[in-house]
Amino acid sequence: MSYILNTKEDIREILKIIGKNSLEDLFSHLPKEIVLDKSLNLNDGLSEQEVRERIKNLSLKNKPISEYNSFLGGGLYDHYIPSAVKYLSSLPEFVSAYTPYQAECSQGILQAIYEYQSYICLLTGLDVSCASLLDGASSFAEGVLMALRINKRSEVIVSSLIHPEYERTLRTYLSGFNFKIKKVGFTENGTLNLKELENLINKDTSLIAFQSPNFLGYIEDIEKIVCLAKNTGALTVMITNPLSLAILKEPAKFGVDIVCGEGNVLGGDLNFGGSCFGFLATKMEFVRQIPGRLVGRTTDLNGNTSFCLTLQAREQHIRREKATSNICSNSSFNAIRAAIYLSLLGKDGLYKVALYSLNLAHYLYERLKEIKYISFPFSDYFFNEFTYKISNSKSFFNKLYKKKIIPGLLLNKFNFSDCILISCTEKKTKEDIDNFILTIKEIYE
Amino acid sequence: MNKLIFEKDNKVPCSYIRKPDLDIKEPSNFIPREFLRETLNLPSPGELEVVRHYTNLSELNFCVDKNFYPLGSCTMKYNPKINEELANLENFLNIHPYQDNKDLQGTLELIYNLEKILCEITGMSRFTFQPSSGAQGELTGLLMIKKYNKIKKNKKYKVIVPTSSHGTNPASIAMCGYEVVNVNTTKDGLVDIDELKNIVDNSVAAMMLTNPNTLGLFEEDILKIKDIIHNVGAFLYYDGANFNALLGITKPSIMGFDIIHLNLHKTFSTPHGCGGPGLGAVGVSKEFVDFLPVPIVDKKGENFYLNYKVRNTIGRIRSFICNFSVLVKAYSYLLRLGSSGLLKIAYIAVLNANYIKERLKQYFELPSEKPCMHEVVFSCKRQKEKGITALDIAKSLIDYGIHPPTIYFPLIVKEAIMIEPTETENKKTLDYFIDAMIKINEEIDKDPNKIKNSPHKAPVRRVDEVKAARELDLAYKPKDVSNFCDNRDV
Amino acid sequence: MGILKFSKTHEWVLVEGNFATIGITDYAQKSLGDIVFVELPEIGRKLKQNEQFGVVESTKAASELYSPLSGEVIEVNKEIINSPQLINEDPFNKGWMIKIKIINIKELDNLLSEEEYKEFIKREQ
């Protein structure tokens, strides 16, 4: 079953019209050496009924996060998704449509993307946002490449407190070039060591890349970082959690040049990290260097408001090797879903999600302080995530996992030994947190 | 006309979120004011307003579910609904990538099984599903080649692409620090083998090729190309955008390709969703297995796990693991098809394109005499001489409810129009399209102004793209900054 | 009464004494279509013959601009930055791009005369 509608009669008729005897004749000009002489070694096609059973059974081998009292974060957070988000993002005219190359028959998509771009600008305070990139890590890499193109310098300074997977992605993206990457360390506050940063910056520094709230959960002194960068004309590239921007000051107000990160937190499913999209916003003066598609508002022949893709001369299908990026397919669908989420929650709802997450995380922090085996190596301000330390953290972690509690993200594999990154979203209750603390106290009698 | 969502603010308070059983404090209790926002200028339209807004927007779009969408090079085939249902199973959606391996067994088994199927279809040894698009797949493949050469201390710095290639190819080459070398196509529309022989030397690291190429033609000298490239220790990269024509007919490994990418959102029916997400699965020969990005999915005994130990890995090109929904949809599709179903796709995709070619060739110029495969490229040169461009013809098709084919690509054909019907369309639909094209062509003589000013029946008339670029309006700017504290019920 | 010459990359240059005015030809503006943006160099920038001095962009293409002669940029046409359509409307007059102080008049020998340029574009087509 291939979802083919042509009947045997149709096929016969078409073959006659094109002057071929059989379907095989359509491939007769291929070199004989490469044509397969037997069918692929795959099972026969299954009925839809069998496929549903098979895949459903596979899914049942998973243990979803809902079976746990989970405090897992680390870049992907379990937030509440209103029902209407899923309903609206399933509309077939969004799902089965393509890139809006033909503006006249894609006004809905174009307007939805324009609104998404506008939301990102409102949250970050910046002037222009692209129509989405592939995920947070690659959008970060694109942001760095963008800064390098703008001032044509050779050195990249990277905070050691950005998400390790983002750093690794950046290194892979830069591995084809000869740019120098310098890392700047952190203090016991859990934020960037500004003195060390000051010493590392020189006239070859193209940009300072950092994350706030950072990987360990703490809020950086963005104003000082931007100030240090401006002293030598370097740019700043900041990774952030867009949800945190409901409460935290717009990066634009600090003078940050490029803001990027993961947009999944705005109404996307966890989906094993599979519903990601990268966002990237910048100042108007850099608009021609921005990677990805851009939707602009204009008018049609009759003077009515219309939308279309614009500044396409930056993109690969026109500029080829001189394009700002090789990106073609992006994550428009996930970006539109984020705009739907933001529209449904509204100002009030988004603020509440951030406020409740903030309060619950701080309540959790206060309660964790009661456990004497647990210490807090860092002391700076945090949003919905922070780091704690406990000796033999792996054993602690496994004991709680068995009790159906995920006490955060073990940071051993990220070289913060015995540390655990813990987060709270508005989905947690006071009871969840109290049960967590109770369980720890029971285990560590 | 549809107002922006920002102009539909009804200041409705939100009641979606449960209030925690805590004494809720203002942010300034936890974070100093200098780090906090003073205003948040988002609209609060309320659910009904939002549902109407997006429902109305959706009605302004063409989509595969509505009508014929023959965008060349994009393979706009039907998206089976069972794929959507299964990708949205709770037990798939509700998984955090940082959960313990034992919680992920269903997800990992699916990825593992899918990899096995794709290896059989393509002849490659292993796949990575990290790249989220074909272009990102190209970058991944090229970076693997670059690392390979670095380790072997090979001094290679060039990559060859045909002038007919998709723009992502040279852009990807530039993004990994290699130099782009173009090879021309002959009058027949195929890679110029003689020129290729002249430009290939030991400094060439790879050649990127789409087969069938962007003119819809099979590169008949593929085995010669393979030899020329391999003889200088270079590798052949397969841009799998057009693989729909070859499913079950041949395998990229047999054609000589060392690294390939497949566009799961093209060949394997996953929906395009307004431009993404997709997935560019990258398959490699044995030689490159040690260079794959991490993690890959492996099996130990009965257990599946995420393997981060790949000896010469290029690292990562994204966070977390992969666009998992796209894999579920592709897997579901492949289970439905089986081997005979796959072969039928190639047969009918090529049949349908040839039908369009045969019936339209008297009206539109064919740039090549070679047999076409799953897509046909015409040149609207004859029409241009009468003052009508490929763009005008494309816009006229909108009035027939048909999404225009790809235009102005490949760049080597003047006034190109690229039509890919796919296998899921039947003769009836093709006839409707063909009749529309013939009618439009007739109207060029009878009523050229109608064509030049089309579309007439779309939600908007022809959009002023020049104005859009000259007077940039890329985001809504609020007229007033409303008070942060109003209407909040905390 | 200046000397008008053309480059193979479709720029024109009008030399008057020690100075030259540079722009793109009618053929170039036609090929590009409606021009939406032009990027010009800073005053004081020193250019070599054939060095890129800017970019011109339409909705369907972006092209580098190459200097037909070596020299120092002494003036740029601010009008076309705000109204790039002037390049389409009047590429030889109102659409001029930069004025330079030339270094080596002999470089003119490397350029095409009007006749030679007309032949050149005929062959390109």
Tab-separated table of C-alpha atoms in Angstrom, chain A residues 2-7 10-15 17-18 23 26-27, chain B residues 68 70 77 244 344-360 372-376 378 419-431 433-434:
chain	number	residue	atom	x	y	z
A	2	SER	CA	1.674	3.158	-1.121
A	3	TYR	CA	-1.212	5.600	-0.939
A	4	ILE	CA	-1.318	5.473	-4.704
A	5	LEU	CA	-4.587	6.468	-6.362
A	6	ASN	CA	-3.767	5.546	-9.966
A	7	THR	CA	-5.790	2.507	-11.013
A	10	ASP	CA	-4.857	4.792	-15.376
A	11	ILE	CA	-1.407	3.245	-15.519
A	12	ARG	CA	-2.200	1.445	-18.773
A	13	GLU	CA	-3.522	4.633	-20.341
A	14	ILE	CA	-0.567	6.721	-19.300
A	15	LEU	CA	1.933	4.134	-20.520
A	17	ILE	CA	0.282	7.970	-24.112
A	18	ILE	CA	3.965	8.184	-23.252
A	23	LEU	CA	6.716	0.528	-15.876
A	26	LEU	CA	10.878	3.954	-17.496
A	27	PHE	CA	14.190	2.882	-15.974
B	68	PHE	CA	-2.180	19.405	-6.096
B	70	PRO	CA	3.753	19.899	-7.546
B	77	LYS	CA	3.382	13.642	-1.441
B	244	ASN	CA	11.881	9.182	-4.491
B	344	LYS	CA	5.735	1.100	-6.548
B	345	ILE	CA	6.493	4.643	-5.359
B	346	ALA	CA	9.432	4.948	-7.749
B	347	TYR	CA	7.454	3.468	-10.631
B	348	ILE	CA	4.445	5.734	-10.289
B	349	ALA	CA	6.406	8.885	-9.373
B	350	VAL	CA	8.402	8.515	-12.576
B	351	LEU	CA	5.304	7.512	-14.578
B	352	ASN	CA	3.387	10.599	-13.465
B	353	ALA	CA	6.241	13.000	-14.277
B	354	ASN	CA	6.669	11.455	-17.722
B	355	TYR	CA	2.963	11.851	-18.377
B	356	ILE	CA	3.154	15.570	-17.648
B	357	LYS	CA	6.279	15.853	-19.782
B	358	GLU	CA	4.656	14.092	-22.735
B	359	ARG	CA	1.487	16.165	-22.686
B	360	LEU	CA	3.066	19.568	-22.113
B	372	CYS	CA	13.052	12.434	-17.180
B	373	MET	CA	12.500	10.657	-13.917
B	374	HIS	CA	10.293	11.832	-11.039
B	375	GLU	CA	10.267	15.493	-11.980
B	376	VAL	CA	10.253	17.418	-15.250
B	378	PHE	CA	10.472	23.063	-18.633
B	419	ILE	CA	7.161	20.024	-11.744
B	420	GLU	CA	7.212	17.037	-9.369
B	421	PRO	CA	3.796	15.367	-9.184
B	422	THR	CA	4.818	12.490	-6.811
B	423	GLU	CA	3.254	9.062	-6.849
B	424	THR	CA	0.231	9.922	-4.710
B	425	GLU	CA	-1.533	11.886	-7.473
B	426	ASN	CA	-3.711	10.137	-10.041
B	427	LYS	CA	-4.313	10.736	-13.720
B	428	LYS	CA	-7.421	12.789	-13.019
B	429	THR	CA	-5.468	15.339	-10.986
B	430	LEU	CA	-2.627	15.387	-13.489
B	431	ASP	CA	-5.098	16.020	-16.303
B	433	PHE	CA	-3.115	20.430	-13.958
B	434	ILE	CA	-2.160	19.809	-17.576
